PDB file of C-alpha atoms in Angstrom:
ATOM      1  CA  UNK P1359     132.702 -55.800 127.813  1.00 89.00           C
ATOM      2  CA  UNK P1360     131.983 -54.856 131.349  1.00 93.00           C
ATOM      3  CA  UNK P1361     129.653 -57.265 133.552  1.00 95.00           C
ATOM      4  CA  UNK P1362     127.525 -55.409 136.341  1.00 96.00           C
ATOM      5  CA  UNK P1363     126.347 -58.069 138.741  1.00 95.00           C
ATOM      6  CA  UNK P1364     123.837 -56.592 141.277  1.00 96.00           C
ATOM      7  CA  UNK P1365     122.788 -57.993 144.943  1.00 96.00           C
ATOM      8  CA  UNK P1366     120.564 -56.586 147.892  1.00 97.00           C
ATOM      9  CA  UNK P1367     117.076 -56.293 146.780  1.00 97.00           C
ATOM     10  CA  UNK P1368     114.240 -57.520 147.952  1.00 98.00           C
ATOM     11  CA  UNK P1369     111.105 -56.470 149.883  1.00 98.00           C
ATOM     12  CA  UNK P1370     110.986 -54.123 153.225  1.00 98.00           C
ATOM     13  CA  UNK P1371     108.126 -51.906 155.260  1.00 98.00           C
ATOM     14  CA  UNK P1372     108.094 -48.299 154.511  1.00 98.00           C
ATOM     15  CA  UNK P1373     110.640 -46.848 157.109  1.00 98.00           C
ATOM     16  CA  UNK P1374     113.239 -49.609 156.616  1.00 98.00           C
ATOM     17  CA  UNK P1375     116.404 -50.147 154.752  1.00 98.00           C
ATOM     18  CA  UNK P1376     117.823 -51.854 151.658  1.00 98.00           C
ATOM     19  CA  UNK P1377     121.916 -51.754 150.706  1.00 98.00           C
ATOM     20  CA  UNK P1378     122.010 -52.617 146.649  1.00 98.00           C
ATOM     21  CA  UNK P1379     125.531 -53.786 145.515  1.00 97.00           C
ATOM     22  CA  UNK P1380     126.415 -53.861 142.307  1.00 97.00           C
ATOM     23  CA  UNK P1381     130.015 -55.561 141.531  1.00 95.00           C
ATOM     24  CA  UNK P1382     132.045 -54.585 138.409  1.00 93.00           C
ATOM     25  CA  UNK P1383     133.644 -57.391 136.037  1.00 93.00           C
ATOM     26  CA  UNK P1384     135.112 -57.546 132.799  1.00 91.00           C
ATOM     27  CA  UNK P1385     137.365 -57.422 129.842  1.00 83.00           C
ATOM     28  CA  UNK P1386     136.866 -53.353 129.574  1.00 85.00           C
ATOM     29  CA  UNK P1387     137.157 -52.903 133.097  1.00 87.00           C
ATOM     30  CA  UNK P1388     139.857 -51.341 135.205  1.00 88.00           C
ATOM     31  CA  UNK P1389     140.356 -49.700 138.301  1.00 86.00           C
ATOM     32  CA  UNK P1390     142.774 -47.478 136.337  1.00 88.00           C
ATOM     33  CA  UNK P1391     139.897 -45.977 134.453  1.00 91.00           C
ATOM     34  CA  UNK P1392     137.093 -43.654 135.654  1.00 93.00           C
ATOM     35  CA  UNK P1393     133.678 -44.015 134.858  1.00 95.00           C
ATOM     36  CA  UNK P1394     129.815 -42.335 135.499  1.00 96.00           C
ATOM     37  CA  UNK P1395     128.089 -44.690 137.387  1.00 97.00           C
ATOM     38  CA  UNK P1396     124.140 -44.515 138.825  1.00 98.00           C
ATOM     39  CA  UNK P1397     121.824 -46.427 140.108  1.00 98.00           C
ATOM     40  CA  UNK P1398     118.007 -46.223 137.803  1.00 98.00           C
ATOM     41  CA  UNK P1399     115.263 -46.828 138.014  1.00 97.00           C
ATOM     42  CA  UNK P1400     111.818 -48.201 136.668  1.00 96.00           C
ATOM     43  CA  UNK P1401     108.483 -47.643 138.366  1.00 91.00           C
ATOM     44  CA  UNK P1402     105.492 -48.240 136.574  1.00 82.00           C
ATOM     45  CA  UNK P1403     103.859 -45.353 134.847  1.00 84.00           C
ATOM     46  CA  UNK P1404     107.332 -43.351 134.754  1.00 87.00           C
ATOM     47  CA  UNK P1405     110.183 -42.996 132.732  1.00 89.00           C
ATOM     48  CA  UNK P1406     113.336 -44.544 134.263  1.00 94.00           C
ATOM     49  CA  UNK P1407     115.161 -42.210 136.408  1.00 95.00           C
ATOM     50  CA  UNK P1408     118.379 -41.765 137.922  1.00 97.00           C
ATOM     51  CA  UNK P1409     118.323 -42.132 141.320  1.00 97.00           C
ATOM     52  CA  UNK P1410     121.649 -41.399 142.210  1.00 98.00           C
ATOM     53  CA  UNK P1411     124.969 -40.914 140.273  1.00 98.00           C
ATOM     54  CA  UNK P1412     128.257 -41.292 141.386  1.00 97.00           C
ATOM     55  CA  UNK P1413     131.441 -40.666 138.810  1.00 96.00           C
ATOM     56  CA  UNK P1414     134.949 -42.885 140.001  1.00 94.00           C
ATOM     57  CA  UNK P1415     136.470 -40.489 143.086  1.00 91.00           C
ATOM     58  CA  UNK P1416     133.530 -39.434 144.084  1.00 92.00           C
ATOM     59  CA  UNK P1417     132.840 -35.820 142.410  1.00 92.00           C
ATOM     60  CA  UNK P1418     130.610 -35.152 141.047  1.00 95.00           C
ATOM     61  CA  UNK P1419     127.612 -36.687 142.820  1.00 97.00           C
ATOM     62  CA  UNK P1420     124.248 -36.465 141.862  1.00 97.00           C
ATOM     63  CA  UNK P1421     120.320 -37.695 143.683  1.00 97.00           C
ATOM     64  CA  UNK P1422     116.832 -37.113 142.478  1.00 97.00           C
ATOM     65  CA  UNK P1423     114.863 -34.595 144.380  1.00 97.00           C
ATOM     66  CA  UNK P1424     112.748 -37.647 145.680  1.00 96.00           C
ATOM     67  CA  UNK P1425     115.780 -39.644 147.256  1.00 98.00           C
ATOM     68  CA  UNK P1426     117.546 -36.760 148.996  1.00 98.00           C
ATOM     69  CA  UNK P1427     118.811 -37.388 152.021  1.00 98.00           C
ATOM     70  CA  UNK P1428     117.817 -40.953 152.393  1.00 98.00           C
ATOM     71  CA  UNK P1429     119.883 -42.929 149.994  1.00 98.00           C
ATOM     72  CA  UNK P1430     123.345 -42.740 149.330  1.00 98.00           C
ATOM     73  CA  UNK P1431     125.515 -43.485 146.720  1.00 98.00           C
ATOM     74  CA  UNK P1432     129.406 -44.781 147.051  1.00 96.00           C
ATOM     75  CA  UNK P1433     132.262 -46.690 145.389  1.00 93.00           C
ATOM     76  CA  UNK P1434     134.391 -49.233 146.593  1.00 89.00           C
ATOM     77  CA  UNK P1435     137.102 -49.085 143.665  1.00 79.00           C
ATOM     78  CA  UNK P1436     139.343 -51.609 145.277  1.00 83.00           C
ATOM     79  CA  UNK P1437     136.531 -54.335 145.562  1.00 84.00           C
ATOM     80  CA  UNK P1438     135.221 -52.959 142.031  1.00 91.00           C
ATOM     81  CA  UNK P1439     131.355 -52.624 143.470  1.00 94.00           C
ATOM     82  CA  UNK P1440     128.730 -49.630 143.671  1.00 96.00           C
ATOM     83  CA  UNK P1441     126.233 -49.468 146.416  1.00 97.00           C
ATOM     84  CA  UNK P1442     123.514 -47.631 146.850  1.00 98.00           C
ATOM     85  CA  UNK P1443     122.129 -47.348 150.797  1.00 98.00           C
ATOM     86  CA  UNK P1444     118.357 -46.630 150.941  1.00 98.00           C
ATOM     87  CA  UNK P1445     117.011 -45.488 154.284  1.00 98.00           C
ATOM     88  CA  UNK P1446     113.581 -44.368 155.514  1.00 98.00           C
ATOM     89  CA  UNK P1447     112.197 -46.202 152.535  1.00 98.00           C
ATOM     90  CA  UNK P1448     108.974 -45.237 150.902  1.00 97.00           C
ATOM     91  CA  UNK P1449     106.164 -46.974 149.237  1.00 97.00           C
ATOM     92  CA  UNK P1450     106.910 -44.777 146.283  1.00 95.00           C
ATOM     93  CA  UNK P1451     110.355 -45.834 145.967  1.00 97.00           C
ATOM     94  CA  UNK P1452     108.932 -49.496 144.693  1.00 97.00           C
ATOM     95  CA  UNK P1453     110.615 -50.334 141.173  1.00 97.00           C
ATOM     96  CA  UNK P1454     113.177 -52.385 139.480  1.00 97.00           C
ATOM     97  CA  UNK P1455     116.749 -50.741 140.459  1.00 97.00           C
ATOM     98  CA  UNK P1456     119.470 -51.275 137.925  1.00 97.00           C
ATOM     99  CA  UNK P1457     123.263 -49.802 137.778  1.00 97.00           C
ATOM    100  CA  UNK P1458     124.491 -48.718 135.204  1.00 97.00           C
ATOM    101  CA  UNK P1459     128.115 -47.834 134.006  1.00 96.00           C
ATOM    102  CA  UNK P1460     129.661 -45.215 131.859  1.00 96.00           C
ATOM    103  CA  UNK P1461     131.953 -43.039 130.191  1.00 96.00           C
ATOM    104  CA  UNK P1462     133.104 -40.529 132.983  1.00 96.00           C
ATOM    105  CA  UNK P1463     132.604 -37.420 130.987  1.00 96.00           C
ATOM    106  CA  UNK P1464     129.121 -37.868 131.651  1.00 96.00           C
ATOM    107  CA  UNK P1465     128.692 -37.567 134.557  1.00 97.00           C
ATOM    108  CA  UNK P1466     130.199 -33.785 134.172  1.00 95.00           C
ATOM    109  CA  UNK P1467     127.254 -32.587 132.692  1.00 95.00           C
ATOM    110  CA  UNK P1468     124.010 -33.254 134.867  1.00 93.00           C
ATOM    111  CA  UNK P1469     121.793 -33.769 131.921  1.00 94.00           C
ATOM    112  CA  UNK P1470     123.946 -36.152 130.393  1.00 95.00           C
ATOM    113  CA  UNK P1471     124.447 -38.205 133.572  1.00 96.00           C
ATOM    114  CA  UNK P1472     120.597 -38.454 134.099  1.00 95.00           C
ATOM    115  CA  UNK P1473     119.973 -39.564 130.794  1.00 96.00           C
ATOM    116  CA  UNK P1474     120.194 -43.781 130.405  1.00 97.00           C
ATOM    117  CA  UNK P1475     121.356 -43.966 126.459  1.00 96.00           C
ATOM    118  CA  UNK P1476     124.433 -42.442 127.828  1.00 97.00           C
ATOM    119  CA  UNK P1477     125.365 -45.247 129.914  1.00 97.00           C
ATOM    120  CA  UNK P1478     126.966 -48.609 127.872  1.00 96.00           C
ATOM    121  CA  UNK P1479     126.579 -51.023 130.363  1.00 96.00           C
ATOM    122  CA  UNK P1480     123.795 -52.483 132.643  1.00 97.00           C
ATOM    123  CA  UNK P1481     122.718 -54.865 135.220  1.00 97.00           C
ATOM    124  CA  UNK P1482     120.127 -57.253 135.128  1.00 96.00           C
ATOM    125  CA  UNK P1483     118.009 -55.316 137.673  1.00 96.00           C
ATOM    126  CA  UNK P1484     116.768 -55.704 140.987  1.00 97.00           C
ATOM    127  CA  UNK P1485     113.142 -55.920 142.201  1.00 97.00           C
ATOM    128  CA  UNK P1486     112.614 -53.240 145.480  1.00 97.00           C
ATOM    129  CA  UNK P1487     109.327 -53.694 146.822  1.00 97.00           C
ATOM    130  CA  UNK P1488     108.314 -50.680 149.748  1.00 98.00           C
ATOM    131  CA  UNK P1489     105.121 -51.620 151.538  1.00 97.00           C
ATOM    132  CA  UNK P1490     102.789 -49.631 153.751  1.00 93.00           C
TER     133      UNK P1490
END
């Protein structure tokens, strides 16, 4: 199995910043290997969503329309963690953030990599509160 362990939430005014961590563990998992790997997540009244994905290497990279050009997604294989850095924050980005992890083929199809029965492992999840 593969243990996702996530850090960084927590509770910010709209226009600040949150860094998410999420740090890789496990039986299944090697730095050898490449994986999919994105950051969901669950706001009330929506489906859960893919925020951003990121597959091992760094191509391809996905971000929902929403989070464009305010969060960012990146890999630090040799410390075996995901982050996700969320500037100019919005109210409307409020949810619980999980990572998720993979197979790396897909994250070569853009449907597939959006999609969260696709992914076979998951974090506990991370409350992000954005107020006015």
């Amino acid at each position: 199995q593969i243990q996702l362990v996530e850090s960084g939430g927590g509770s910010v005014q709209a226009g600040g910043s949150l860094r998410l961590s999420c740090a890789a563990s496990g039986y299944n998992y090697s730095r050898r290997n490449r994986y999919c790997m994105a950051w969901f997540r669950q706001t009330a009244g929506k489906e859960r969503e893919g925020v951003a994905i990121i597959a091992t290497g760094g191509d391809p990279t996905y971000y929902a329309d929403s989070v464009k050009g305010r969060f960012t997604i990146s890999q630090d294989n040799a410390e075996d963690t995901l982050y996700l850095q969320m500037n100019s924050l919005k109210p409307e980005d409020t949810g619980v953030y999980s990572c998720a992890i993979g197979p790396f083929l897909i994250c070569l199809t853009h449907d597939h990599a959006q999609t969260p029965a696709r992914y076979t492992y998951w974090g506990q999840g991370t409350q992000v509160t954005v107020s006015s």
